[in-house]
mmCIF file of C-alpha atoms and ligand atoms in Angstrom:
data_model
loop_
_atom_site.group_PDB
_atom_site.id
_atom_site.type_symbol
_atom_site.label_atom_id
_atom_site.label_comp_id
_atom_site.label_asym_id
_atom_site.label_seq_id
_atom_site.Cartn_x
_atom_site.Cartn_y
_atom_site.Cartn_z
ATOM 1 C CA MET A 1 2.203 -2.783 -16.153
ATOM 2 C CA ARG A 2 3.471 0.781 -15.842
ATOM 3 C CA PHE A 3 6.858 1.104 -14.187
ATOM 4 C CA ILE A 4 7.736 4.596 -13.088
ATOM 5 C CA ILE A 5 11.362 5.241 -11.946
ATOM 6 C CA GLN A 6 12.000 8.428 -10.059
ATOM 7 C CA GLU A 7 15.288 9.808 -8.752
ATOM 8 C CA ASN A 8 14.523 9.489 -5.038
ATOM 9 C CA SER A 9 11.827 8.702 -2.488
ATOM 10 C CA GLU A 10 10.726 12.330 -2.285
ATOM 11 C CA LYS A 11 9.963 12.351 -6.051
ATOM 12 C CA VAL A 12 8.217 8.994 -5.714
ATOM 13 C CA GLY A 13 5.950 10.644 -3.117
ATOM 14 C CA ARG A 14 5.229 13.670 -5.350
ATOM 15 C CA TRP A 15 4.456 11.545 -8.394
ATOM 16 C CA THR A 16 2.184 9.230 -6.432
ATOM 17 C CA ALA A 17 0.364 11.954 -4.473
ATOM 18 C CA SER A 18 -0.331 13.815 -7.686
ATOM 19 C CA TYR A 19 -1.655 10.620 -9.311
ATOM 20 C CA ILE A 20 -3.962 9.929 -6.336
ATOM 21 C CA ALA A 21 -5.203 13.486 -6.174
ATOM 22 C CA LYS A 22 -6.062 13.480 -9.900
ATOM 23 C CA ALA A 23 -7.868 10.169 -9.492
ATOM 24 C CA ILE A 24 -9.941 11.565 -6.510
ATOM 25 C CA ASN A 25 -10.712 14.811 -8.376
ATOM 26 C CA ARG A 26 -11.687 12.978 -11.597
ATOM 27 C CA HIS A 27 -14.106 10.764 -9.650
ATOM 28 C CA ASN A 28 -16.213 13.763 -8.621
ATOM 29 C CA ALA A 29 -16.878 12.164 -5.310
ATOM 30 C CA SER A 30 -20.012 12.816 -3.212
ATOM 31 C CA SER A 31 -21.203 11.312 0.088
ATOM 32 C CA ASP A 32 -23.389 8.964 -2.040
ATOM 33 C CA ARG A 33 -20.529 8.130 -4.386
ATOM 34 C CA PRO A 34 -17.330 8.251 -2.396
ATOM 35 C CA PHE A 35 -13.890 7.556 -3.782
ATOM 36 C CA VAL A 36 -12.677 4.351 -2.161
ATOM 37 C CA LEU A 37 -8.949 4.351 -1.388
ATOM 38 C CA GLY A 38 -6.851 1.404 -0.076
ATOM 39 C CA LEU A 39 -3.793 2.442 1.973
ATOM 40 C CA PRO A 40 -0.632 0.958 3.370
ATOM 41 C CA THR A 41 1.546 1.700 6.418
ATOM 42 C CA GLY A 42 5.349 1.574 6.478
ATOM 43 C CA SER A 43 8.052 4.136 5.822
ATOM 44 C CA THR A 44 7.705 3.974 2.043
ATOM 45 C CA PRO A 45 4.387 5.819 1.704
ATOM 46 C CA LEU A 46 5.361 8.621 4.114
ATOM 47 C CA PRO A 47 6.538 11.093 1.430
ATOM 48 C CA THR A 48 3.269 10.392 -0.479
ATOM 49 C CA TYR A 49 1.207 11.104 2.683
ATOM 50 C CA ALA A 50 3.265 14.280 3.409
ATOM 51 C CA ARG A 51 2.595 15.557 -0.131
ATOM 52 C CA LEU A 52 -1.147 14.721 -0.018
ATOM 53 C CA ILE A 53 -1.374 16.558 3.273
ATOM 54 C CA GLU A 54 0.272 19.568 1.660
ATOM 55 C CA MET A 55 -2.105 19.350 -1.326
ATOM 56 C CA CYS A 56 -5.101 19.086 0.976
ATOM 57 C CA ARG A 57 -4.044 22.159 2.940
ATOM 58 C CA ARG A 58 -3.713 24.073 -0.323
ATOM 59 C CA GLY A 59 -7.218 22.944 -1.417
ATOM 60 C CA GLU A 60 -5.862 20.918 -4.354
ATOM 61 C CA VAL A 61 -7.548 17.773 -3.091
ATOM 62 C CA SER A 62 -10.180 16.974 -0.512
ATOM 63 C CA PHE A 63 -10.815 13.720 1.391
ATOM 64 C CA ARG A 64 -14.322 14.758 2.531
ATOM 65 C CA ASN A 65 -15.879 12.136 0.260
ATOM 66 C CA VAL A 66 -13.072 9.603 0.376
ATOM 67 C CA VAL A 67 -13.464 6.264 2.207
ATOM 68 C CA THR A 68 -10.290 4.469 3.124
ATOM 69 C CA PHE A 69 -9.462 0.820 3.847
ATOM 70 C CA ASN A 70 -6.098 -0.032 5.289
ATOM 71 C CA MET A 71 -4.264 -3.118 4.167
ATOM 72 C CA ASP A 72 -3.453 -4.705 7.505
ATOM 73 C CA GLU A 73 -3.115 -4.528 11.256
ATOM 74 C CA TYR A 74 -1.227 -6.469 13.876
ATOM 75 C CA VAL A 75 -3.185 -8.870 16.090
ATOM 76 C CA GLY A 76 -3.172 -8.115 19.791
ATOM 77 C CA LEU A 77 -1.622 -4.602 19.874
ATOM 78 C CA PRO A 78 -3.858 -2.033 21.583
ATOM 79 C CA GLU A 79 -5.117 0.533 19.045
ATOM 80 C CA ASP A 80 -3.207 3.319 20.810
ATOM 81 C CA HIS A 81 0.070 1.326 20.885
ATOM 82 C CA PRO A 82 2.740 3.521 19.207
ATOM 83 C CA GLN A 83 3.354 0.762 16.585
ATOM 84 C CA SER A 84 -0.201 -0.159 15.885
ATOM 85 C CA TYR A 85 -1.228 0.603 12.286
ATOM 86 C CA HIS A 86 -4.222 2.534 13.658
ATOM 87 C CA ARG A 87 -1.940 4.900 15.453
ATOM 88 C CA PHE A 88 0.449 5.116 12.448
ATOM 89 C CA MET A 89 -2.276 6.165 10.081
ATOM 90 C CA TRP A 90 -3.808 8.807 12.421
ATOM 91 C CA ASP A 91 -0.400 10.205 13.357
ATOM 92 C CA ASN A 92 0.994 10.311 9.848
ATOM 93 C CA PHE A 93 -2.002 10.993 7.648
ATOM 94 C CA PHE A 94 -5.629 11.094 8.816
ATOM 95 C CA SER A 95 -5.182 13.726 11.570
ATOM 96 C CA HIS A 96 -3.790 16.139 9.046
ATOM 97 C CA ILE A 97 -6.406 15.889 6.278
ATOM 98 C CA ASP A 98 -10.181 16.595 6.058
ATOM 99 C CA ILE A 99 -11.266 13.004 6.160
ATOM 100 C CA ARG A 100 -14.385 12.110 8.176
ATOM 101 C CA PRO A 101 -13.383 9.655 10.960
ATOM 102 C CA GLU A 102 -16.359 7.388 10.111
ATOM 103 C CA ASN A 103 -14.945 6.985 6.592
ATOM 104 C CA VAL A 104 -11.697 5.409 7.886
ATOM 105 C CA ASN A 105 -11.660 1.596 7.944
ATOM 106 C CA ILE A 106 -8.821 -0.292 9.590
ATOM 107 C CA LEU A 107 -9.011 -3.963 10.517
ATOM 108 C CA ASN A 108 -9.483 -4.453 14.264
ATOM 109 C CA GLY A 109 -6.619 -6.616 15.433
ATOM 110 C CA ASN A 110 -8.310 -7.066 18.803
ATOM 111 C CA ALA A 111 -11.671 -8.311 17.410
ATOM 112 C CA PRO A 112 -12.995 -11.196 19.538
ATOM 113 C CA ASP A 113 -13.760 -13.104 16.329
ATOM 114 C CA PRO A 114 -10.997 -12.285 13.779
ATOM 115 C CA GLU A 115 -12.594 -14.317 10.983
ATOM 116 C CA ALA A 116 -15.848 -12.448 11.333
ATOM 117 C CA GLU A 117 -13.909 -9.162 11.385
ATOM 118 C CA CYS A 118 -12.220 -10.108 8.108
ATOM 119 C CA GLU A 119 -15.438 -11.104 6.437
ATOM 120 C CA ALA A 120 -17.171 -7.902 7.573
ATOM 121 C CA TYR A 121 -14.286 -5.876 6.145
ATOM 122 C CA GLU A 122 -14.612 -7.445 2.730
ATOM 123 C CA GLN A 123 -18.354 -6.925 2.930
ATOM 124 C CA ARG A 124 -17.950 -3.205 3.702
ATOM 125 C CA MET A 125 -15.677 -2.884 0.623
ATOM 126 C CA ASN A 126 -18.278 -4.622 -1.569
ATOM 127 C CA GLU A 127 -21.102 -2.481 -0.250
ATOM 128 C CA LEU A 128 -19.133 0.566 -1.412
ATOM 129 C CA GLY A 129 -18.626 -0.894 -4.866
ATOM 130 C CA GLY A 130 -15.049 -2.061 -4.295
ATOM 131 C CA ILE A 131 -11.769 -0.234 -4.021
ATOM 132 C CA ASP A 132 -11.130 2.452 -6.689
ATOM 133 C CA LEU A 133 -7.366 2.680 -6.070
ATOM 134 C CA PHE A 134 -5.187 0.518 -3.812
ATOM 135 C CA LEU A 135 -1.883 1.962 -2.776
ATOM 136 C CA GLY A 136 0.707 -0.508 -1.349
ATOM 137 C CA GLY A 137 4.250 -0.948 -0.318
ATOM 138 C CA VAL A 138 6.435 -4.071 -0.504
ATOM 139 C CA GLY A 139 8.432 -5.943 2.052
ATOM 140 C CA ASN A 140 12.125 -6.727 1.402
ATOM 141 C CA ASP A 141 11.164 -10.310 0.543
ATOM 142 C CA GLY A 142 8.523 -9.203 -1.963
ATOM 143 C CA HIS A 143 5.340 -9.461 0.136
ATOM 144 C CA ILE A 144 2.434 -7.093 -0.263
ATOM 145 C CA ALA A 145 0.289 -6.092 2.794
ATOM 146 C CA PHE A 146 1.026 -9.175 5.070
ATOM 147 C CA ASN A 147 0.698 -11.681 2.238
ATOM 148 C CA GLU A 148 3.870 -13.501 3.207
ATOM 149 C CA PRO A 149 5.644 -16.040 0.979
ATOM 150 C CA PHE A 150 3.375 -18.883 -0.116
ATOM 151 C CA SER A 151 0.185 -16.766 0.250
ATOM 152 C CA SER A 152 -2.326 -17.752 -2.376
ATOM 153 C CA PHE A 153 -2.930 -15.308 -5.194
ATOM 154 C CA ARG A 154 -6.615 -16.052 -4.527
ATOM 155 C CA SER A 155 -6.378 -15.098 -0.840
ATOM 156 C CA ARG A 156 -8.913 -12.721 0.696
ATOM 157 C CA THR A 157 -8.826 -10.837 4.029
ATOM 158 C CA ARG A 158 -7.804 -13.131 6.798
ATOM 159 C CA ILE A 159 -5.507 -13.807 9.735
ATOM 160 C CA LYS A 160 -1.915 -14.540 8.857
ATOM 161 C CA SER A 161 1.194 -15.535 10.768
ATOM 162 C CA LEU A 162 4.156 -13.383 9.996
ATOM 163 C CA ALA A 163 7.245 -14.721 8.288
ATOM 164 C CA TRP A 164 10.505 -14.600 10.278
ATOM 165 C CA ASP A 165 11.986 -12.133 7.726
ATOM 166 C CA THR A 166 9.094 -9.746 8.405
ATOM 167 C CA ILE A 167 9.454 -10.093 12.114
ATOM 168 C CA VAL A 168 13.111 -9.256 11.893
ATOM 169 C CA ALA A 169 12.533 -6.322 9.445
ATOM 170 C CA ASN A 170 9.732 -4.869 11.654
ATOM 171 C CA SER A 171 11.623 -5.325 14.903
ATOM 172 C CA ARG A 172 13.304 -1.954 14.062
ATOM 173 C CA PHE A 173 10.074 -0.365 15.312
ATOM 174 C CA PHE A 174 10.054 -2.510 18.462
ATOM 175 C CA ASP A 175 13.419 -1.584 20.098
ATOM 176 C CA ASN A 176 15.102 -4.030 17.734
ATOM 177 C CA ASN A 177 13.664 -6.816 19.894
ATOM 178 C CA THR A 178 12.030 -9.537 17.790
ATOM 179 C CA ASP A 179 10.199 -10.876 20.937
ATOM 180 C CA LEU A 180 8.112 -7.685 20.950
ATOM 181 C CA VAL A 181 6.872 -8.012 17.406
ATOM 182 C CA PRO A 182 3.386 -9.492 17.152
ATOM 183 C CA ARG A 183 3.360 -12.951 15.437
ATOM 184 C CA LEU A 184 -0.043 -12.529 13.777
ATOM 185 C CA ALA A 185 -1.734 -9.919 11.669
ATOM 186 C CA LEU A 186 -5.061 -9.399 9.876
ATOM 187 C CA THR A 187 -4.467 -8.559 6.245
ATOM 188 C CA VAL A 188 -6.323 -8.075 2.998
ATOM 189 C CA GLY A 189 -5.541 -10.896 0.563
ATOM 190 C CA VAL A 190 -3.687 -10.813 -2.767
ATOM 191 C CA ASP A 191 -7.014 -11.237 -4.522
ATOM 192 C CA THR A 192 -8.553 -8.390 -2.484
ATOM 193 C CA ILE A 193 -5.808 -6.116 -3.673
ATOM 194 C CA LEU A 194 -6.106 -7.299 -7.300
ATOM 195 C CA ASP A 195 -9.781 -6.504 -7.223
ATOM 196 C CA ALA A 196 -9.076 -2.794 -6.964
ATOM 197 C CA ARG A 197 -9.738 -0.820 -10.179
ATOM 198 C CA GLU A 198 -6.301 0.688 -9.977
ATOM 199 C CA LEU A 199 -3.258 -0.558 -8.129
ATOM 200 C CA ILE A 200 -0.018 1.325 -7.297
ATOM 201 C CA ILE A 201 2.860 -0.335 -5.468
ATOM 202 C CA LEU A 202 5.688 1.829 -4.105
ATOM 203 C CA ALA A 203 9.251 0.699 -3.495
ATOM 204 C CA THR A 204 12.148 2.837 -2.376
ATOM 205 C CA GLY A 205 15.656 2.139 -1.207
ATOM 206 C CA HIS A 206 18.214 -0.556 -2.091
ATOM 207 C CA SER A 207 16.618 -3.097 0.252
ATOM 208 C CA LYS A 208 13.680 -3.311 -2.190
ATOM 209 C CA ALA A 209 15.841 -3.862 -5.283
ATOM 210 C CA ASP A 210 15.382 -7.637 -5.333
ATOM 211 C CA ALA A 211 11.604 -7.337 -4.907
ATOM 212 C CA VAL A 212 11.363 -4.797 -7.711
ATOM 213 C CA GLN A 213 13.408 -7.010 -10.056
ATOM 214 C CA ARG A 214 11.123 -9.931 -9.330
ATOM 215 C CA ALA A 215 7.965 -7.818 -9.719
ATOM 216 C CA VAL A 216 9.011 -6.530 -13.137
ATOM 217 C CA GLU A 217 11.056 -9.300 -14.687
ATOM 218 C CA GLY A 218 10.420 -12.359 -12.582
ATOM 219 C CA PRO A 219 7.916 -15.116 -13.100
ATOM 220 C CA LEU A 220 4.617 -15.181 -11.176
ATOM 221 C CA THR A 221 5.172 -16.907 -7.828
ATOM 222 C CA HIS A 222 3.484 -17.033 -4.458
ATOM 223 C CA LEU A 223 7.000 -16.914 -2.980
ATOM 224 C CA HIS A 224 6.928 -13.192 -3.786
ATOM 225 C CA THR A 225 3.390 -11.924 -3.793
ATOM 226 C CA ILE A 226 4.422 -8.650 -5.382
ATOM 227 C CA THR A 227 4.604 -10.570 -8.664
ATOM 228 C CA ALA A 228 0.765 -10.721 -8.651
ATOM 229 C CA LEU A 229 0.992 -7.093 -9.770
ATOM 230 C CA GLN A 230 1.621 -8.565 -13.289
ATOM 231 C CA LEU A 231 -1.929 -9.857 -13.209
ATOM 232 C CA HIS A 232 -3.516 -6.453 -12.655
ATOM 233 C CA ARG A 233 -4.901 -4.606 -15.687
ATOM 234 C CA HIS A 234 -3.789 -1.248 -14.399
ATOM 235 C CA GLY A 235 -0.833 -2.073 -12.173
ATOM 236 C CA ILE A 236 1.700 0.614 -11.581
ATOM 237 C CA LEU A 237 5.057 0.176 -9.778
ATOM 238 C CA VAL A 238 6.713 3.369 -8.683
ATOM 239 C CA CYS A 239 10.251 3.139 -7.415
ATOM 240 C CA ASP A 240 13.341 5.220 -6.933
ATOM 241 C CA ASP A 241 16.730 4.698 -8.554
ATOM 242 C CA ASP A 242 18.064 2.723 -5.539
ATOM 243 C CA ALA A 243 15.199 0.256 -5.767
ATOM 244 C CA ALA A 244 15.814 -0.162 -9.518
ATOM 245 C CA THR A 245 19.372 -1.319 -9.342
ATOM 246 C CA GLU A 246 18.707 -5.050 -9.913
ATOM 247 C CA ILE A 247 16.698 -4.703 -13.145
ATOM 248 C CA LYS A 248 18.269 -5.214 -16.547
ATOM 249 C CA VAL A 249 19.596 -2.126 -18.328
ATOM 250 C CA SER A 250 17.278 -2.935 -21.212
ATOM 251 C CA THR A 251 14.271 -3.005 -18.878
ATOM 252 C CA TYR A 252 15.309 0.298 -17.292
ATOM 253 C CA ARG A 253 15.612 1.957 -20.743
ATOM 254 C CA TYR A 254 12.392 0.563 -22.011
ATOM 255 C CA PHE A 255 10.370 2.033 -19.161
ATOM 256 C CA LYS A 256 12.348 5.274 -18.958
ATOM 257 C CA ASP A 257 11.550 5.829 -22.664
ATOM 258 C CA ARG A 258 7.954 4.772 -22.310
ATOM 259 C CA GLU A 259 7.382 7.012 -19.319
ATOM 260 C CA ALA A 260 9.209 9.986 -20.747
ATOM 261 C CA PRO A 261 7.502 13.145 -19.424
ATOM 262 C CA GLU A 262 5.946 14.063 -22.763
ATOM 263 C CA LEU A 263 4.049 10.717 -22.691
ATOM 264 C CA LEU A 264 2.599 11.143 -19.177
HETATM 265 C C1 LIG B 1 4.969 -4.410 6.403
HETATM 266 C C2 LIG B 1 3.629 -4.045 5.907
HETATM 267 C C3 LIG B 1 3.644 -3.842 4.425
HETATM 268 C C4 LIG B 1 4.693 -2.852 3.994
HETATM 269 C C5 LIG B 1 6.025 -3.435 4.423
HETATM 270 C C6 LIG B 1 7.246 -2.597 4.033
HETATM 271 O O1 LIG B 1 5.272 -5.732 6.191
HETATM 272 N N1 LIG B 1 2.652 -5.041 6.234
HETATM 273 O O2 LIG B 1 2.353 -3.352 3.983
HETATM 274 O O3 LIG B 1 4.681 -2.650 2.634
HETATM 275 O O4 LIG B 1 6.027 -3.595 5.833
HETATM 276 O O5 LIG B 1 7.424 -1.517 4.904
HETATM 277 P P1 LIG B 1 8.348 -0.302 4.637
HETATM 278 O O6 LIG B 1 7.638 0.612 3.724
HETATM 279 O O7 LIG B 1 8.557 0.350 5.996
HETATM 280 O O8 LIG B 1 9.616 -0.817 4.059
#
């Protein structure tokens, strides 16, 4: 695992955007051979999206031949609901870059047959040769996408009921009213995420410190699905100083030395 510790969330965004842009540019994508990018919602990736938008405007990266797959979506929220992940992605990212709308894939939380929707989603990923790079965030309790505590490491895209902790955490976007937060979501599985050729998880702010400590130093456990990152061959965790406060000093020093700028 690589563990990158940056000073603040802004720098986490810059590091990550530059990594993603390099990966896209290296891929030499064409319409026949697109770069396949997995994406999260949440406040954590916003600085990364802002930086990628800036880079796209400056011509440093293009999304013309990038196909995206989002991690998850609430069940039952209309697509144009201000808190739907569809709306989030278009408002915060897709509307500002040169991506082709037909290359954007987001699970349909209003699909009449959610199981078939999830299967078709996995199939679309496979048809494109799998995900090249999956970017993710992490919940305060250490979940990735909506793979709540006790989600199997072998889980694939499916319907999932949200844990109470997640409902409470996400109620900040629903007038702080937990009754308004959907109880179900469609989400890629832990195994779907691990299948990606590269995986980057972002964590910023003190509320993520426990999850980061578990991800880096803790044992593998389905209680905190972030720990599955340890199983990935090219897993990268990028966090800010606030999110790194619970790790051991020796761990901090080890990764700070290993990721010294001259080694990047
Ligand atoms: C939700 C999403 C996750 C996201 C998490 C953290 O649970 N399903 O994909 O990582 O929130 O969000 P934030 O970045 O806002 O802390």
